[in-house]
Coordinates of C-alpha atoms in Angstrom, one line a residue:
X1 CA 166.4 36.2 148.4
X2 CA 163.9 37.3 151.0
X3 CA 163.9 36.1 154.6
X4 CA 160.3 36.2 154.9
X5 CA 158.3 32.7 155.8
X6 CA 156.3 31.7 152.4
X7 CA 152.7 30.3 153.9
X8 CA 150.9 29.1 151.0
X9 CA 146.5 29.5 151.4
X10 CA 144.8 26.5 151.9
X11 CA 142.5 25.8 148.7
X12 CA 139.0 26.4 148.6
X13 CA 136.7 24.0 150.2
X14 CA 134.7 21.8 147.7
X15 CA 131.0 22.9 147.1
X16 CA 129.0 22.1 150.4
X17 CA 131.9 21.6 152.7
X18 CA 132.1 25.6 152.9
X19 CA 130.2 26.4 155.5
X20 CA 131.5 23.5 157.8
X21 CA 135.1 24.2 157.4
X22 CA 134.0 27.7 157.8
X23 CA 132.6 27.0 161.3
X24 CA 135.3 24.8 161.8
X25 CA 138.2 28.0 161.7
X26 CA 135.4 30.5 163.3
X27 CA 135.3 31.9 159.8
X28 CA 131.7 33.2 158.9
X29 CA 129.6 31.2 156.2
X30 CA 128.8 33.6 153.6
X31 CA 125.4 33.6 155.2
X32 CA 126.5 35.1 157.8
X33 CA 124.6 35.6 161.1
X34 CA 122.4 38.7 161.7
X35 CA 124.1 41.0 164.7
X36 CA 123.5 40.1 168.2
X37 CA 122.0 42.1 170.3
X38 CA 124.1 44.0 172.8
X39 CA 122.1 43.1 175.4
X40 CA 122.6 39.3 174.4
X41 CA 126.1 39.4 175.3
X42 CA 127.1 38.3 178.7
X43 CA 129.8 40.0 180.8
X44 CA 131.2 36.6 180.6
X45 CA 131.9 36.9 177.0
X46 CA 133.3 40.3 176.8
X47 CA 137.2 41.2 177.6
X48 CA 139.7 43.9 177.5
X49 CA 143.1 43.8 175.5
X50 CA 144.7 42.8 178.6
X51 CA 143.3 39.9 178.9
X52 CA 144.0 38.4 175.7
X53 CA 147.4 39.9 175.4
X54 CA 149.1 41.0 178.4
X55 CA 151.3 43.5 176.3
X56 CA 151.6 46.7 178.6
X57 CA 152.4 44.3 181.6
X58 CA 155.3 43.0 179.6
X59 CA 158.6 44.0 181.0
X60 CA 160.5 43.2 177.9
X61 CA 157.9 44.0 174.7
X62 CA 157.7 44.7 170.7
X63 CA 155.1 46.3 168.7
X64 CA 154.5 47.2 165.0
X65 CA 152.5 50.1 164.0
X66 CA 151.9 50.3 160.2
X67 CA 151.1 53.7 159.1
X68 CA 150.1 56.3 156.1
X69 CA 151.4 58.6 158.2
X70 CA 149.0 61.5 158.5
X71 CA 147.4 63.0 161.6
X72 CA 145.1 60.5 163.1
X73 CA 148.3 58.6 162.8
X74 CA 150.6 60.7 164.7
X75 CA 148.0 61.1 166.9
X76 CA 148.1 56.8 167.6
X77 CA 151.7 56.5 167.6
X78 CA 151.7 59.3 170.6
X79 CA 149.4 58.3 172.2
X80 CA 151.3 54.4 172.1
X81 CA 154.3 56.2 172.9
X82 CA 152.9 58.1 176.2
X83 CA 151.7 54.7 177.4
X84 CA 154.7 53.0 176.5
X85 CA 156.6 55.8 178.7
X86 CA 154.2 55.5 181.3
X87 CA 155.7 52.3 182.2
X88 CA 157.6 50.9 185.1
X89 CA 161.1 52.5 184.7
X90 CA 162.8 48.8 184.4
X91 CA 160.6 48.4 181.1
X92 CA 162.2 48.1 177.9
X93 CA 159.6 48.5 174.2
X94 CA 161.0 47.7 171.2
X95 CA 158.5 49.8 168.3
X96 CA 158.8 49.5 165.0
X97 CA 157.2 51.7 162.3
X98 CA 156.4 51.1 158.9
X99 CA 155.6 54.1 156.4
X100 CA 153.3 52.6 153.5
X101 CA 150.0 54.1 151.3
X102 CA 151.7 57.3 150.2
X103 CA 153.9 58.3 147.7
X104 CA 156.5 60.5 149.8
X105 CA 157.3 57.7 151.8
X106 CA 161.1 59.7 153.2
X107 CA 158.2 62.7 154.0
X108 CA 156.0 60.2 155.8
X109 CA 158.9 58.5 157.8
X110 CA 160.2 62.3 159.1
X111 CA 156.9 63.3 160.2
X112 CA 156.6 59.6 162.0
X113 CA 160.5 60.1 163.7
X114 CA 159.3 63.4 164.7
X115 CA 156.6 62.4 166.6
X116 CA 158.6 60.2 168.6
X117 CA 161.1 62.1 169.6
X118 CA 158.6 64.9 170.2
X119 CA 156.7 62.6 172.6
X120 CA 159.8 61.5 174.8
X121 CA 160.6 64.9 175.2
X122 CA 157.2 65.3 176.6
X123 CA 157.3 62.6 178.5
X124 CA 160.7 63.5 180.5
X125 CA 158.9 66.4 181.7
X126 CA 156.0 64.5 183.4
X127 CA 159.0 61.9 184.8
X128 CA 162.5 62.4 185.2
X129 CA 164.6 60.5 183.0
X130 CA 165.8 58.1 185.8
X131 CA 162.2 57.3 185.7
X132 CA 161.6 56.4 182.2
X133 CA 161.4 53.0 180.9
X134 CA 163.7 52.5 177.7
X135 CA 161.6 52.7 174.4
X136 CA 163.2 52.3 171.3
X137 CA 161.6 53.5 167.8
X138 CA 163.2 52.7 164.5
X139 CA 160.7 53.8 161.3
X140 CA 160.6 51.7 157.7
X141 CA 159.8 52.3 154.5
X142 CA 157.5 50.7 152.6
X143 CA 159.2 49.3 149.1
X144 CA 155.6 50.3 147.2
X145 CA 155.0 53.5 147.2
X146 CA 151.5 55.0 146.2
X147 CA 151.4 55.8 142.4
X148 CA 150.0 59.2 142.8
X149 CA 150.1 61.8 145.7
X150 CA 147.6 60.9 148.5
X151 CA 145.6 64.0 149.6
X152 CA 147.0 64.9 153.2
X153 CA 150.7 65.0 151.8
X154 CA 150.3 68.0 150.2
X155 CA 149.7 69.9 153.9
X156 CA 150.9 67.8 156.2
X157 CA 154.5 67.0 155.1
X158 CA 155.3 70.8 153.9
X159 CA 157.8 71.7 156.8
X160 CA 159.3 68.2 155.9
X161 CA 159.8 69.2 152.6
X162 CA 161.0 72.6 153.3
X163 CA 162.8 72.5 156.1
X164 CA 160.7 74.4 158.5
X165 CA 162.5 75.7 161.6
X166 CA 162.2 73.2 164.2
X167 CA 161.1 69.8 161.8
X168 CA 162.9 67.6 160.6
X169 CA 164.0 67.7 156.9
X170 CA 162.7 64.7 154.9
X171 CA 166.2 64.0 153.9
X172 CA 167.1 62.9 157.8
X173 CA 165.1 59.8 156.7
X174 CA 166.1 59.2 153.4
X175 CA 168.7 56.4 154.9
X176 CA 165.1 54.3 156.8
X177 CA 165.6 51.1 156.1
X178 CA 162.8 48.9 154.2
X179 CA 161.3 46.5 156.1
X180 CA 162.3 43.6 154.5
X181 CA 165.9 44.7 154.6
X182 CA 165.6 44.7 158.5
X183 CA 163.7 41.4 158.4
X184 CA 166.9 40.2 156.3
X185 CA 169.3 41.3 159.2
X186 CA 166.8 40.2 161.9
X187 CA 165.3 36.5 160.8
X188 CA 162.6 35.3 162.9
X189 CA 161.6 38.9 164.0
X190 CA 157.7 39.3 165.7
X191 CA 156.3 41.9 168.1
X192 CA 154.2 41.1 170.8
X193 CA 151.8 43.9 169.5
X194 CA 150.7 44.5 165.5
X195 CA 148.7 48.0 165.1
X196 CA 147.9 48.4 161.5
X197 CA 146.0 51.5 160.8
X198 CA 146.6 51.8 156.7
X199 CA 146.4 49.4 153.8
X200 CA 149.0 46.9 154.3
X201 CA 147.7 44.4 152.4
X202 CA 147.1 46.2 149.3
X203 CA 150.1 47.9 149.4
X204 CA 152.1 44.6 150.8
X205 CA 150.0 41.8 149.9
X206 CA 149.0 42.1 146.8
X207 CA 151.7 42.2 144.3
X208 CA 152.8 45.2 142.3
X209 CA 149.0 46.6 143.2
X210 CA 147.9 44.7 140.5
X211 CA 144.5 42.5 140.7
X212 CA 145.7 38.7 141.3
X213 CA 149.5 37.4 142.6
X214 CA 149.2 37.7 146.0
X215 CA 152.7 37.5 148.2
X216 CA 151.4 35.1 150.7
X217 CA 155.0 35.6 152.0
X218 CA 153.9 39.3 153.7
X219 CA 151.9 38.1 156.0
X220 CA 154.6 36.7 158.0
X221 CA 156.0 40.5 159.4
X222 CA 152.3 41.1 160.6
X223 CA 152.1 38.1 162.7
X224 CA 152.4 38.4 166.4
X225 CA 154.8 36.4 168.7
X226 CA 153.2 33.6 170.8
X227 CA 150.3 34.9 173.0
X228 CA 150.2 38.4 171.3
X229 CA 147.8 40.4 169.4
X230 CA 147.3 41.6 166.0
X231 CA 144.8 44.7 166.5
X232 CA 143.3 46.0 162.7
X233 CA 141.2 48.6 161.7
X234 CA 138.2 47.0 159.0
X235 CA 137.4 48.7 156.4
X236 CA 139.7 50.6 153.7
X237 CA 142.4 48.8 155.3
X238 CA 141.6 45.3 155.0
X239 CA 140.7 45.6 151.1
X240 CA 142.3 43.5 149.4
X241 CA 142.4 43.3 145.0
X242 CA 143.0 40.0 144.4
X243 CA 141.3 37.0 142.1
X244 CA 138.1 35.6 143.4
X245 CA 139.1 32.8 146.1
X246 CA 142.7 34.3 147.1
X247 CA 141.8 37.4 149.3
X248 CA 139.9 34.6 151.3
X249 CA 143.0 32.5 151.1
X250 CA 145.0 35.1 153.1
X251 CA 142.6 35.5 155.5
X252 CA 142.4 31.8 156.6
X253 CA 146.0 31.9 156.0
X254 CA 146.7 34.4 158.7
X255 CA 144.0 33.3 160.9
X256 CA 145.5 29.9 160.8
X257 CA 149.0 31.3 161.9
X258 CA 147.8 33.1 164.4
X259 CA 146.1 30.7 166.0
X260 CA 149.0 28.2 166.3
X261 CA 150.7 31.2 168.1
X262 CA 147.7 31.1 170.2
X263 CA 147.3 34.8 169.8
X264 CA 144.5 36.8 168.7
X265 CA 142.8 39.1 165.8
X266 CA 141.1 42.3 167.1
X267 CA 138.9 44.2 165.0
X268 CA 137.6 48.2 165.2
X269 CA 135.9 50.2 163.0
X270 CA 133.3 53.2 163.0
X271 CA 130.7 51.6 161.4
X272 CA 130.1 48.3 164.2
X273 CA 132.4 49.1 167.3
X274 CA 131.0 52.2 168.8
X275 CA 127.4 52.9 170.5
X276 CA 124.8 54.5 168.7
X277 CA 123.2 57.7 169.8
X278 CA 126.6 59.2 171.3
X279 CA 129.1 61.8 169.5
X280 CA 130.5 60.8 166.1
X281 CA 133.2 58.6 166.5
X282 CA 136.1 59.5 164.7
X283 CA 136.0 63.3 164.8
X284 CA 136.2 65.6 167.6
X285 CA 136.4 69.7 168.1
X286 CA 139.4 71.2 167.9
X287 CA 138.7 74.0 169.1
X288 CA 137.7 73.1 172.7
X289 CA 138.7 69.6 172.9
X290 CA 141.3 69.6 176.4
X291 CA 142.8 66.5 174.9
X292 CA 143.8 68.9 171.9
X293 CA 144.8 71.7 174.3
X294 CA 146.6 69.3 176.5
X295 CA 148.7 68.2 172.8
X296 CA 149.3 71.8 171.8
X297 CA 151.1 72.5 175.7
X298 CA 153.4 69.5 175.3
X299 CA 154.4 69.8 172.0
X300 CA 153.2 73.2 170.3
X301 CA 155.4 73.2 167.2
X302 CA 154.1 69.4 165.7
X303 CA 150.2 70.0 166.9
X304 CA 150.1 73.4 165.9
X305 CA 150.7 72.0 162.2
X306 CA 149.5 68.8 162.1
X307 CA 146.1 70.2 163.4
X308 CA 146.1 73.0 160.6
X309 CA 147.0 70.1 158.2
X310 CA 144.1 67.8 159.3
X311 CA 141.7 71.0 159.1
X312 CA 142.9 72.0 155.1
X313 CA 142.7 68.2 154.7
X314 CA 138.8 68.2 154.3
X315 CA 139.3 71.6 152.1
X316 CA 141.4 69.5 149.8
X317 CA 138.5 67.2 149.8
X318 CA 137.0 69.6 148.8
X319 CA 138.6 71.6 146.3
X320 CA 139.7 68.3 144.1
X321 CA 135.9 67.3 143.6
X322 CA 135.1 71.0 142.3
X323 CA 138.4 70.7 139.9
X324 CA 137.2 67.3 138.7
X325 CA 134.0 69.2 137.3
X326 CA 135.5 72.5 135.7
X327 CA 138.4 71.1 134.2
X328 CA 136.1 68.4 132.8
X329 CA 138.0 64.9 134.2
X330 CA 137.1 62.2 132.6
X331 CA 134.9 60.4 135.0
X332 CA 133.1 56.6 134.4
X333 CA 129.3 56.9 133.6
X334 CA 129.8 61.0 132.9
X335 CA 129.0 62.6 129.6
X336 CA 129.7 66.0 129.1
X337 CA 127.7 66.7 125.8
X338 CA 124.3 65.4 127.3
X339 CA 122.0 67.1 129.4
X340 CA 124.0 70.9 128.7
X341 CA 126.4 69.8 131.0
X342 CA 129.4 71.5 129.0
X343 CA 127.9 74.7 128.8
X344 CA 126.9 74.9 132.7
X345 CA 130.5 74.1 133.9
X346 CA 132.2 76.0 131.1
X347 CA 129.5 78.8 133.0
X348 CA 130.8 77.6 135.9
X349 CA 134.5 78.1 135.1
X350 CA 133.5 81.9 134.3
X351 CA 133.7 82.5 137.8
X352 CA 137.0 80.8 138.8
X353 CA 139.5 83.7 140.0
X354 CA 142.2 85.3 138.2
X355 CA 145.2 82.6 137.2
X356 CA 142.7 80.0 136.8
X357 CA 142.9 79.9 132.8
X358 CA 145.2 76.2 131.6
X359 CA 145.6 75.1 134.5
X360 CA 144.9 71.3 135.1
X361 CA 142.7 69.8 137.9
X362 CA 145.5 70.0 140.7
X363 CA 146.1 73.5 140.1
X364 CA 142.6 74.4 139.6
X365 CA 142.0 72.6 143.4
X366 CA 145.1 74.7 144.7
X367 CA 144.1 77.8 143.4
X368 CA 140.7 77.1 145.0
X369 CA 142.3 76.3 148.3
X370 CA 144.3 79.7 148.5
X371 CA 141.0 81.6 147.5
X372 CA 139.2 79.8 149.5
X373 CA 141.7 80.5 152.8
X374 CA 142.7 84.0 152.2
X375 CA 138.5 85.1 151.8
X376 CA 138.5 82.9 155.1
X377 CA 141.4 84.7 156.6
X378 CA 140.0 88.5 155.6
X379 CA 136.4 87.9 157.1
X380 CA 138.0 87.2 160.6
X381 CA 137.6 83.8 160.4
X382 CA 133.5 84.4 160.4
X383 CA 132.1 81.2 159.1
X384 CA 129.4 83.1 158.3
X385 CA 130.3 85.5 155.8
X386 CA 130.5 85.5 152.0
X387 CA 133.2 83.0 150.5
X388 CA 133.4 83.1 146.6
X389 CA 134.6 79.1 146.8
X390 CA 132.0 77.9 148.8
X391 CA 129.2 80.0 146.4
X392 CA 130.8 78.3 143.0
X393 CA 130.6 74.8 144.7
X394 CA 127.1 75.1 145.6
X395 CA 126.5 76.8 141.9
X396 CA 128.1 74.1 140.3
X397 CA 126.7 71.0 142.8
X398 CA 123.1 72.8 141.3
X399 CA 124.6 72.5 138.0
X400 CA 125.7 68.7 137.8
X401 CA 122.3 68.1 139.6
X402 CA 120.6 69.6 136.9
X403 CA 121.8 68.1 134.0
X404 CA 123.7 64.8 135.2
X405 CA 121.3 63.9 138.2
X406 CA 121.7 64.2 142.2
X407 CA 124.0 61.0 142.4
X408 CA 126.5 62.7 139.8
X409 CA 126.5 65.9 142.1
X410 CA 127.1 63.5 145.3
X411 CA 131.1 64.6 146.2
X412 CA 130.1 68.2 145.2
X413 CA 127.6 68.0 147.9
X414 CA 129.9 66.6 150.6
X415 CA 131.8 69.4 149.5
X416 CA 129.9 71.8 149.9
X417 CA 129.6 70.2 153.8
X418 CA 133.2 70.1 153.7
X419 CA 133.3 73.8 153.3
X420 CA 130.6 74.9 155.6
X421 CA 131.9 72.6 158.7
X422 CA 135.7 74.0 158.1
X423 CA 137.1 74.3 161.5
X424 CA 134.4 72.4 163.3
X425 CA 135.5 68.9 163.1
X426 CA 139.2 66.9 162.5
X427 CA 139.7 63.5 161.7
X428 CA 141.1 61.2 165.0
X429 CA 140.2 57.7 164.2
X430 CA 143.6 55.9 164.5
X431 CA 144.0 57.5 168.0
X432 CA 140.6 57.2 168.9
X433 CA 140.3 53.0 167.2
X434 CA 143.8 51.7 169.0
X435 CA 143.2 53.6 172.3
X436 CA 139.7 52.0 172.6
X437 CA 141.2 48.8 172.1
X438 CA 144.3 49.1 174.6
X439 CA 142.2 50.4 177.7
X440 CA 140.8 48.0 180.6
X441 CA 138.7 50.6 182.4
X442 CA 135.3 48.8 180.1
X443 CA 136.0 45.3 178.4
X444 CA 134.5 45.8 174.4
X445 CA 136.0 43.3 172.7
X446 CA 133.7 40.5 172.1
X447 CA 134.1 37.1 170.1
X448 CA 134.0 37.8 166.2
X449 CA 133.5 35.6 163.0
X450 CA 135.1 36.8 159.6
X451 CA 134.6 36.4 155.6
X452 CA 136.1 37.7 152.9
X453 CA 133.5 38.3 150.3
X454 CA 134.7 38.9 146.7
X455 CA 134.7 41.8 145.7
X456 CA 133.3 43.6 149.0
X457 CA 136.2 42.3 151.2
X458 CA 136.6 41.3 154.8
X459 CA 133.5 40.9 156.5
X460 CA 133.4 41.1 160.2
X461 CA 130.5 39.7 162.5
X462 CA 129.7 39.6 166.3
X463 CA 129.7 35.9 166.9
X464 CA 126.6 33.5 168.0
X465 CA 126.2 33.8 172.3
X466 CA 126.7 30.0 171.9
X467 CA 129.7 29.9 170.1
X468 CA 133.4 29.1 171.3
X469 CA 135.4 31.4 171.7
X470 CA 138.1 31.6 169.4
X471 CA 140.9 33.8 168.0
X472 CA 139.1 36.6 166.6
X473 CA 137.9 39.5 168.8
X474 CA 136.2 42.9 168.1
X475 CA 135.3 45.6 169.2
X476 CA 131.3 46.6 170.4
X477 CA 129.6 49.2 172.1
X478 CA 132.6 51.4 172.8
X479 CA 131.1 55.4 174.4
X480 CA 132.5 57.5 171.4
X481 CA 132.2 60.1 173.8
X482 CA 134.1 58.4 177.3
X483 CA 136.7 56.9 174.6
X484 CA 137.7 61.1 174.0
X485 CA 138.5 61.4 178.2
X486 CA 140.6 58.1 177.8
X487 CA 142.5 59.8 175.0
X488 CA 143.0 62.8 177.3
X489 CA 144.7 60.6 180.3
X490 CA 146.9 58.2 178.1
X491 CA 148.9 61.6 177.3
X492 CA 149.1 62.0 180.8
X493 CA 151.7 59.4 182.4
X494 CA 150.4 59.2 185.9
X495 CA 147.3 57.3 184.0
X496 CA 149.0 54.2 182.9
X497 CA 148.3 51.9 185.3
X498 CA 144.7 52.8 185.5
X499 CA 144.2 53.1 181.5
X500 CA 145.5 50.1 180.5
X501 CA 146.6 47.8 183.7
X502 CA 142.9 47.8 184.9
X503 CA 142.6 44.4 186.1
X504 CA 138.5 45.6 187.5
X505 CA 137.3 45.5 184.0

């Protein structure tokens, strides 16, 4: 039987007694209040990681990263890594990993052990090894895997697969323990530190991915030790599919938890942590970005790929929403006999290159990729010139438009975007959302209320100037654009102490 601690939810409050419970935990009402105002927010109220959870001072620390494993990933787990190196020599860190949200979860776990042991290589050339603290990285596998390939596998875990000179094979991890096994040998386990950047509590939570049956009994490997910190990305990670009442019932349940612990629940996310009017957070140029350049010299091999993978990522975007069309996916509100919406995509499919005839949607999307690549590849690289891929997806985005209206021809839209902006812009929001929470050099995290609303899910707000301070923090007015220099020093280990041991903030 498992090891794990069951917690059981509290029940709903009765009619009336909500909202004072609610305010009670520090849980938002579901009239919840209208944003502060940045300026509203006294220096007072504002603090760093640090000073909620000490973690980078520890000599002797744990931390948990829960991953999808793809490149904004790696990209976290390195720049963790570099810090964690960056340490006094007389430090010992204790990381787990745990691979969840995709379907090649061995793939996932190489990719993730690569990473690590591409990173301490890097690091023992800044510091001799004498000099390095001891950091230890074992990587899990989730038990659930995803039902269906999730997009980045397909480039991102192909040297895996294959056995690429100088990567790992994906059978070197096919012995990773599950997490629960480990919990089984190691009862009581907790890091000081919980980073979850993927959907842990669909994937763990609720049951079988089913709606309803939530394991309250998951919660317990996510919970941080006394006086640590459980750091969370909201969003598409904190959905939860459960029956009305019981997502909410986790949440208090947690929050509950880790408040006895007297520890605390930070919150990031693109759409409420980051200033307005500054870059786009999340993305950043690849092409002359010295935080990407700096990568590529201390580990050319892994960021060579994994940049090429994030790059065809979008493409894949891209490709599957045109495939969706001309292979005529069934789709909910979408009928192809109205509106001549059959005969424009079977005109559509006309066009589609040689090789294109029975195949289904993924091989109508890889087909498109190749073409897509290879006209790409022949112009130079010109983003400019002529691409037969991009022409069809603007043709047949005109075409759904036409006969199915502009919200039906939304993706293809997006994809045409995807298509025109190729080699512009690459995904680094699980770098760029963890690193803005660990540094010191600006204190962002402010006091936080949170909901979960059925069925919209966890809803974060920036709590009243009047209220106590409480458990949860989160994450405001972070510079998108400063928080891309911070990423550049935390791969540099002469940084540490003034990245993340700042006590000026």
């Amino acid at each position: 039987s498992s090891q794990w601690q069951t917690t059981r939810g509290p029940r709903l409050c009765p009619a009336g007694a909500l909202e004072r419970a609610a305010w009670r935990m520090g849980c938002a009402p579901p009239c919840s209040p209208k944003p502060i105002p940045s300026e509203a927010i006294p220096a007072m109220r504002r603090r760093t990681l640090r000073q909620l959870c000490p973690f980078f001072e520890k000599p002797k620390a744990s931390a948990l990263f829960v991953t999808d494993a793809k490149l904004d990933d790696a990209l976290a787990l390195w720049i963790f890594c570099m810090l964690s190196f960056g340490r006094p020599a007389d430090h010992k860190v204790d990381l787990k990993v745990l691979v969840l949200g995709v379907k090649d979860l061995v793939a996932g776990a190489a990719l993730m052990n690569h990473v690590f042991s591409e990173a301490r290589a890097a690091a023992s050339k800044q510091r001799s090894e004498k000099e390095l603290p001891t950091v230890d990285c074992e990587v899990f596998l989730s038990e659930h895997p995803a039902s269906a390939t999730i997009r980045h596998e397909t480039m991102t875990y192909e040297p895996y697969r294959t056995g690429a000179a100088g990567f790992p094979t994906a059978a070197s991890a096919s012995e990773s323990r599950s997490m629960r096994q480990w919990l089984q040998d190691s009862p009581g386990w907790s890091a000081d530190l919980v980073m979850v950047c993927a959907q842990y509590f669909e994937y763990e939570v609720v049951a079988s991915h089913a709606k309803g049956a939530l394991r309250m009994e998951a919660l317990s490997p996510i919970l941080p030790a006394d006086g640590g910190a459980l750091v969370i990305q909201s969003g598409f990670n904190t959905r939860m599919e459960a029956e009305e009442g019981e997502g909410r019932g986790a949440w208090r349940s947690l929050k509950q938890q880790i408040e006895e612990r007297r520890a605390s629940l930070v919150f990031i996310s693109n759409s409420f942590s980051f200033s307005q009017g500054g870059p786009k957070p999340g993305t950043l140029s690849p092409s002359d970005s010295p935080f990407v350049a700096e990568l590529k010299k201390q580990s050319p091999a892994l960021w060579e790929h994994l940049f090429k993978a994030g790059l065809s990522e979008s493409l894949i975007f891209a490709t599957d929403q045109m495939a969706k069309w001309l292979t005529k996916m069934r789709m909910p509100g979408v009928n192809y006999e109205e509106g001549g919406l059959d005969r424009a995509i079977n005109e559509a499919r006309a066009t589609l290159p040689d090789g294109a005839v029975g195949l289904d949607a993924p091989g109508v999307s890889s087909l498109l990729l190749r073409t897509f690549l290879q006209e790409r590849e022949r112009s130079g690289g010109d983003a400019a010139a002529p691409n037969s891929v991009v022409e069809l997806c603007k043709t047949l985005r005109s075409k759904v438009e036409e006969a199915a209206g502009a919200k039906a021809a939304d993706y293809l839209g997006r994809a045409v975007g995807n298509f025109e902006k190729y080699g512009k812009t690459v995904e680094v929001t699980d770098g760029q959302h963890l690193l803005a929470v660990f540094q010191s050099r600006v204190a962002s995290l402010v006091p936080a209320t949170i909901d979960f609303q059925d069925p919209a899910g966890l809803q974060v707000d920036f709590a009243a100037d009047d209220a106590p301070e409480g458990s949860v923090w989160a994450a405001r007015d972070v510079d998108a654009a400063e928080s891309l220099h911070w990423m550049l020093d935390a791969v540099r280990l002469e940084n540490f102490a003034s990245l993340v041991s700042n006590p000026s903030a």
